[in-house]
Amino acid sequence: MHEETTTKEKILKKVRKALIQKSVNGTNIDFDSDIFLKAEEPLEIIFAQQLSKLNGKFVYCENENELCENLSSLIDENKWQKVFSFEKSIKEILKKSKISFSENEKDISHVNVGVSLCEYLVARTGSVLVTSRQNSGRRLPAFANYHIVIAYSSQLVYTIKDALSGIKNKYGKDFPSMIVSVTGPSRTADIEKTFVQGAHGPKEIYVLLVDG
């Protein structure tokens, strides 16, 4: 019995010692370094792969002329109607692509296809970041059945930390009151335990990435 007690005491002593050492070492933890490894592939490839895993669609465009062609083909092939956009630069692209659209805010509750910009694309998670500082904000993705995001390669970052840092630098003291990470189409299994895509937002999300 004495031997068992002695063994137990030895074990407890080792545990206490380990905990004390851990506590001491813990004071020098590096909270600034990234917890993720650096990207080993181009961010475009990583983002496309992650978006695809989430049932999102990725379209690469070499320039804005190809963007217009791909956008027009996408809408024609799917026979989509009721295209909507708030943003001035998007409206110019839609006009150049000869795509009919609405910009009247009264029509937003009936929109089928919403076309918008974004703040950043997060490659590691395949996410699209939008904020309240954009004209579309969170409203357009919430109403549209199909959400088309137009982004540029300069907006690609690897982690959400990089994106938030970019937003902070961009807006400074006028930091957005809302930042939303759109990660794939809306989906839920709350309805009778059946997987439903598009229950709380777009059924499908398309990201058209323009090089440059």
C-alpha atoms as one frame of an Amber mdcrd trajectory, in Angstrom:
protein
   0.000   0.000   0.000   2.873   2.340   0.914   4.529   1.603  -2.448   1.278
   2.442  -4.313   1.007   5.721  -2.406   4.603   6.565  -3.216   4.029   5.840
  -6.928   0.907   7.984  -6.946   2.781  10.828  -5.276   5.530  10.602  -7.909
   2.983  10.837 -10.712   1.209  13.802  -9.108   4.550  15.504  -8.561   5.391
  15.132 -12.256   1.955  16.508 -13.255   2.353  19.515 -10.949   5.832  20.153
 -12.318   4.586  19.976 -15.902   1.773  22.415 -15.146   4.157  24.864 -13.506
   6.548  24.697 -16.482   3.660  25.165 -18.918   2.511  28.239 -17.047   5.985
  29.767 -17.113   6.497  29.028 -20.816   3.052  30.362 -21.607   4.086  33.906
 -20.780   6.167  34.019 -23.988   3.447  32.940 -26.407   3.661  34.680 -29.788
   0.203  36.078 -30.487   1.267  38.030 -33.586   2.507  35.264 -35.887   0.075
  33.650 -38.336  -1.337  30.301 -37.214  -1.711  29.138 -40.810   1.065  28.087
 -43.153   1.728  30.377 -46.087  -0.055  29.605 -49.330   1.938  27.250 -51.534
  -0.215  27.763 -54.655  -1.527  30.897 -56.367  -4.416  32.392 -54.408  -6.671
  32.145 -57.477  -6.312  28.348 -57.485  -6.803  27.993 -53.732  -9.908  30.198
 -53.777 -11.415  28.362 -56.764 -10.870  24.982 -55.087 -12.395  26.067 -51.783
 -15.366  27.796 -53.440 -16.039  24.662 -55.494 -16.056  22.512 -52.329 -18.818
  24.789 -51.026 -20.902  24.353 -54.209 -19.987  27.819 -55.446 -19.084  28.516
 -59.086 -15.832  30.160 -60.160 -15.220  31.886 -63.506 -11.806  33.304 -64.403
 -11.683  36.320 -66.760  -8.430  37.566 -68.289  -9.781  41.109 -68.699 -12.978
  43.148 -68.539 -13.947  42.316 -72.132 -13.904  38.633 -71.227 -15.825  39.491
 -68.074 -18.617  41.003 -70.170 -18.666  37.956 -72.466 -18.777  35.471 -69.584
 -21.428  37.452 -67.721 -23.645  37.666 -70.789 -23.217  33.944 -71.561 -23.958
  32.971 -67.963 -27.235  34.883 -67.865 -28.307  33.782 -71.376 -27.542  30.090
 -70.794 -29.539  30.025 -67.560 -32.336  32.142 -69.065 -32.236  34.369 -66.004
 -34.437  37.439 -65.783 -34.949  40.197 -63.227 -31.281  41.091 -62.944 -30.581
  43.761 -60.335 -27.630  45.888 -59.220 -27.092  48.920 -56.984 -23.508  49.672
 -57.899 -22.484  52.183 -60.552 -19.494  50.267 -61.943 -21.571  47.063 -62.171
 -24.323  48.908 -64.033 -21.748  50.085 -66.581 -20.576  46.483 -67.055 -24.175
  45.275 -67.486 -24.830  47.979 -70.083 -21.637  47.071 -71.941 -22.702  43.402
 -71.831 -26.164  44.385 -73.191 -27.886  42.829 -70.193 -31.227  44.287 -69.115
 -31.373  45.087 -65.420 -33.195  47.052 -62.749 -31.683  49.569 -60.366 -34.925
  50.610 -58.694 -34.773  49.819 -54.978 -38.511  49.054 -55.006 -37.764  45.982
 -57.157 -35.269  44.424 -54.739 -37.817  42.095 -53.103 -38.533  40.571 -56.538
 -34.939  40.262 -57.730 -33.870  36.913 -59.201 -30.223  37.644 -60.013 -28.154
  40.085 -57.988 -24.818  41.330 -59.313 -22.444  43.021 -56.885 -18.864  43.811
 -55.994 -17.136  42.696 -52.801 -14.438  43.919 -50.450 -12.205  40.840 -50.498
 -12.034  37.178 -51.468 -10.554  34.928 -48.774  -8.719  32.088 -50.497  -8.265
  29.769 -47.506 -12.008  29.492 -46.875 -13.438  30.328 -50.301 -15.347  33.227
 -48.727 -16.578  36.533 -50.132 -16.448  39.517 -47.759 -19.043  42.279 -48.138
 -19.627  45.246 -45.849 -22.254  47.849 -45.060 -20.081  50.481 -46.767 -20.881
  48.982 -50.174 -23.996  50.085 -52.045 -25.286  46.517 -52.120 -24.383  45.817
 -48.511 -26.022  42.647 -47.238 -29.415  43.356 -48.823 -28.803  42.119 -52.342
 -27.413  38.659 -51.449 -30.301  38.212 -49.012 -32.970  38.753 -51.685 -31.376
  37.315 -54.841 -31.876  33.666 -55.798 -28.584  33.810 -57.681 -25.740  36.005
 -56.526 -23.013  36.999 -58.996 -19.924  38.586 -57.470 -17.466  40.490 -59.640
 -14.004  40.722 -58.087 -10.453  41.535 -59.135  -7.241  39.640 -58.410  -6.029
  42.549 -56.262  -8.854  41.708 -53.829  -7.576  38.176 -53.198  -6.061  37.525
 -49.771  -5.179  34.297 -48.010  -6.843  34.643 -44.583  -9.722  36.500 -42.972
  -7.121  38.365 -40.893  -5.595  39.766 -44.103  -9.044  40.857 -45.293  -9.953
  42.599 -42.038  -6.590  44.361 -42.031  -7.262  45.572 -45.584 -10.729  46.837
 -44.655  -9.279  48.681 -41.656  -6.644  50.355 -43.824  -9.240  51.239 -46.462
 -11.838  52.853 -44.210  -9.835  53.975 -41.177 -12.122  55.696 -38.666 -15.153
  55.056 -40.923 -14.932  51.301 -40.288 -18.060  49.488 -41.577 -20.774  48.779
 -39.017 -21.286  45.346 -40.550 -18.950  42.843 -42.218 -20.428  39.666 -43.694
 -18.513  36.594 -44.835 -20.465  34.827 -47.587 -19.179  31.264 -47.666 -20.989
  29.376 -50.422 -24.725  29.356 -51.200 -27.189  29.614 -48.329 -27.996  26.171
 -46.921 -29.732  24.574 -43.948 -30.904  21.210 -42.640 -33.324  22.682 -40.087
 -36.401  21.928 -42.176 -37.407  18.361 -41.238 -33.689  17.436 -41.217 -33.638
  17.748 -45.011 -30.729  19.584 -46.633 -32.035  22.671 -48.444 -29.881  25.055
 -50.468 -31.072  28.641 -50.775 -33.305  28.701 -47.684 -31.967  31.968 -46.250
 -30.246  33.526 -49.252 -28.991  32.705 -52.756 -29.364  29.176 -54.141 -26.171
  29.629 -56.105 -23.209  31.964 -55.924 -20.908  32.759 -58.839 -17.585  34.569
 -58.511 -16.243  36.130 -61.706 -12.612  36.984 -61.035 -10.958  39.516 -63.338
  -7.174  39.394 -63.656  -5.721  42.797 -62.889
